[in-house]
Tab-separated table of C-alpha atoms in Angstrom:
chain	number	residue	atom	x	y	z
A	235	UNK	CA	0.000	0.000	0.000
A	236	UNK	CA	1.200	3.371	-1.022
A	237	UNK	CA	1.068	5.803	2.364
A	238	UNK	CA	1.563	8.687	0.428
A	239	UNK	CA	-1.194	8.305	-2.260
A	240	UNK	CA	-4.889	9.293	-2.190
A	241	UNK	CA	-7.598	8.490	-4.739
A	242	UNK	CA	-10.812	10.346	-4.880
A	243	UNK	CA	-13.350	9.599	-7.086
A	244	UNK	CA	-15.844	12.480	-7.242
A	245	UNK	CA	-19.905	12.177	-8.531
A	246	UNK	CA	-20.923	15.087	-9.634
A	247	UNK	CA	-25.367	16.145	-10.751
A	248	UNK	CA	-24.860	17.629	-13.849
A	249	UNK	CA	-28.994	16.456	-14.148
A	250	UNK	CA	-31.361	19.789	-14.959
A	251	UNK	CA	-32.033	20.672	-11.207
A	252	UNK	CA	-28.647	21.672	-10.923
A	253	UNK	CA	-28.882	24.605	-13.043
A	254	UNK	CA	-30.323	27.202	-9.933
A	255	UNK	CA	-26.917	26.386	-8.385
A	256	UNK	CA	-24.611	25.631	-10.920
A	257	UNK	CA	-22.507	28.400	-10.200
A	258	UNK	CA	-22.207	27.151	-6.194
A	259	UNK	CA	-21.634	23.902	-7.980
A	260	UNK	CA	-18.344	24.925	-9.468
A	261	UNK	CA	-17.558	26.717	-7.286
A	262	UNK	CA	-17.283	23.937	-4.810
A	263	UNK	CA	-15.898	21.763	-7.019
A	264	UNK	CA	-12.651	24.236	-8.316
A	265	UNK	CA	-12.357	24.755	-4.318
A	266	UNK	CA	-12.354	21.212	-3.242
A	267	UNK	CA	-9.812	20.701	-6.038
A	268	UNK	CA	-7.614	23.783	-5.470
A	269	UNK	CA	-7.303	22.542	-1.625
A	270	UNK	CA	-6.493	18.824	-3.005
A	271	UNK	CA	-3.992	19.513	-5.222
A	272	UNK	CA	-2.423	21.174	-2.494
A	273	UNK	CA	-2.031	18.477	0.019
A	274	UNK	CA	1.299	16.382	0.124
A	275	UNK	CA	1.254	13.300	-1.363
A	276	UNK	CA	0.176	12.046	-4.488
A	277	UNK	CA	-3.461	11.872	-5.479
A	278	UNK	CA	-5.348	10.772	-8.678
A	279	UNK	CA	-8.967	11.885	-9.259
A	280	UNK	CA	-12.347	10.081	-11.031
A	281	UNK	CA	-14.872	12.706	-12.187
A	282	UNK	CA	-18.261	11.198	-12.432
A	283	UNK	CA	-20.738	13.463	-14.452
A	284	UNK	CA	-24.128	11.805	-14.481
A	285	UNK	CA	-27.729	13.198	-15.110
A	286	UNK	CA	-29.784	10.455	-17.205
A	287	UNK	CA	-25.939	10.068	-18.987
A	288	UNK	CA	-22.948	8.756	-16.629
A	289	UNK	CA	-19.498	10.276	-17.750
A	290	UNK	CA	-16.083	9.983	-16.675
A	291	UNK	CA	-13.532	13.414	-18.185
A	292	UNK	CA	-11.223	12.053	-15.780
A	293	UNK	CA	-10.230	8.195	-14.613
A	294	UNK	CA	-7.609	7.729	-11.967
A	295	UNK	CA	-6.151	10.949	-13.498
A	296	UNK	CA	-2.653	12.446	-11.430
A	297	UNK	CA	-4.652	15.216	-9.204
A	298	UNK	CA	-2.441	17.832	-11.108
A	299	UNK	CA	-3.179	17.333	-14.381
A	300	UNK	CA	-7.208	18.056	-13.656
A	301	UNK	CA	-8.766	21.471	-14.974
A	302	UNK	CA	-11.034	23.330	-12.935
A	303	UNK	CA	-14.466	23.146	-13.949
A	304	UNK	CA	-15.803	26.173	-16.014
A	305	UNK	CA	-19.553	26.725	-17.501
A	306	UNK	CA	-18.623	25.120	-20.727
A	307	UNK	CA	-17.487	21.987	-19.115
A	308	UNK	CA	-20.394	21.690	-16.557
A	309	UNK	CA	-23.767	21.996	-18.173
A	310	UNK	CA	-26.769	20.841	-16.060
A	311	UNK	CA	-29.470	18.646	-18.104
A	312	UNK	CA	-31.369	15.936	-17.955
A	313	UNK	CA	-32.975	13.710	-15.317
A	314	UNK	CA	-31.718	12.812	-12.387
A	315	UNK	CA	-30.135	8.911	-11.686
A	316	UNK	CA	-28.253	9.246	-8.274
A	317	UNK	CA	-28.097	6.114	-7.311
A	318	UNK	CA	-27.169	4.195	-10.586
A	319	UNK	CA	-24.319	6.941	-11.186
A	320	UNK	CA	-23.704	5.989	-7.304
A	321	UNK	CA	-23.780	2.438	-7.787
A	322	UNK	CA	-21.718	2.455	-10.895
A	323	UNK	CA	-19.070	4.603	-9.298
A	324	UNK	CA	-18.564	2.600	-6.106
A	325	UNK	CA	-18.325	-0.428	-8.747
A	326	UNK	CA	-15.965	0.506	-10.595
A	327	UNK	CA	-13.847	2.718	-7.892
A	328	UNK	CA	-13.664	-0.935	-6.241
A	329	UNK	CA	-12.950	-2.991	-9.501
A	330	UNK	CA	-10.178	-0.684	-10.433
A	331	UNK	CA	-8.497	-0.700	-6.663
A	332	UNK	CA	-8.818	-4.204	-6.204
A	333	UNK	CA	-7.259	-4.858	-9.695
A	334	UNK	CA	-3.857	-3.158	-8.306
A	335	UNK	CA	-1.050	-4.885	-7.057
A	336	UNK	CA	-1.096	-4.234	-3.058
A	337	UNK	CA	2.113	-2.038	-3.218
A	338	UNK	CA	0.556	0.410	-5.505
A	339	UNK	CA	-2.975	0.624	-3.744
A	340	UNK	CA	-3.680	3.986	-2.308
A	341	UNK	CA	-3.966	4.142	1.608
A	342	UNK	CA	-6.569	6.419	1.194
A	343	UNK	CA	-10.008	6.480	-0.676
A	344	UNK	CA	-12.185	9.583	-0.998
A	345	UNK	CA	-15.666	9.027	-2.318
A	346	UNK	CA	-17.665	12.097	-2.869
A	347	UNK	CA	-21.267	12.850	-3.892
A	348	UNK	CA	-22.000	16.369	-5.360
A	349	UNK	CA	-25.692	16.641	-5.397
């Protein structure tokens, strides 16, 4: 297990009832980044877009090499399918971790729901 290495995979609502707060949503996100990218250690980041469509702009990506989100890159539509985008997330978070040899597993695992 690596000490110094986090993974965070991140679900995100892009569905239509995000638009009201889409700015907030950002927001929080770029924030939440900002102060990750800042911590010591390594980190790699999963961003999980869903709405009635479940998309991933970034798989086990190094924590550095992640762009903010902007309002062309986080456009609220659709329905809403928390917990299949939930589901599928933990799934494959899981699959992907457990497919690792032990020595390169991260000793920490963020999971976080933006909703």
């Amino acid at each position: 297990m690596k000490t110094d290495y986090t993974h965070i995979t991140l679900v995100l609502d892009r569905s239509g009832s995000m638009e009201s707060m889409r700015g907030d949503a950002i927001g929080g996100f770029n924030t939440f980044l900002k102060d990750q990218q800042a911590a010591p250690g390594a980190a790699t980041l999963t961003l999980v877009q869903f709405d009635d469509r479940y998309e991933k702009p970034y798989e086990f990506a190094p924590i550095a090499s992640v762009a903010p989100l902007s309002e062309r890159t986080f456009v609220p539509r659709g329905s809403t399918a928390l917990l299949d985008a939930v589901g599928q997330a933990i799934e494959e978070t899981g699959g992907r971790l457990a497919s690792l040899p032990e020595h390169e597993r991260p000793a920490k695992v963020l999971f976080v729901t933006l909703t």
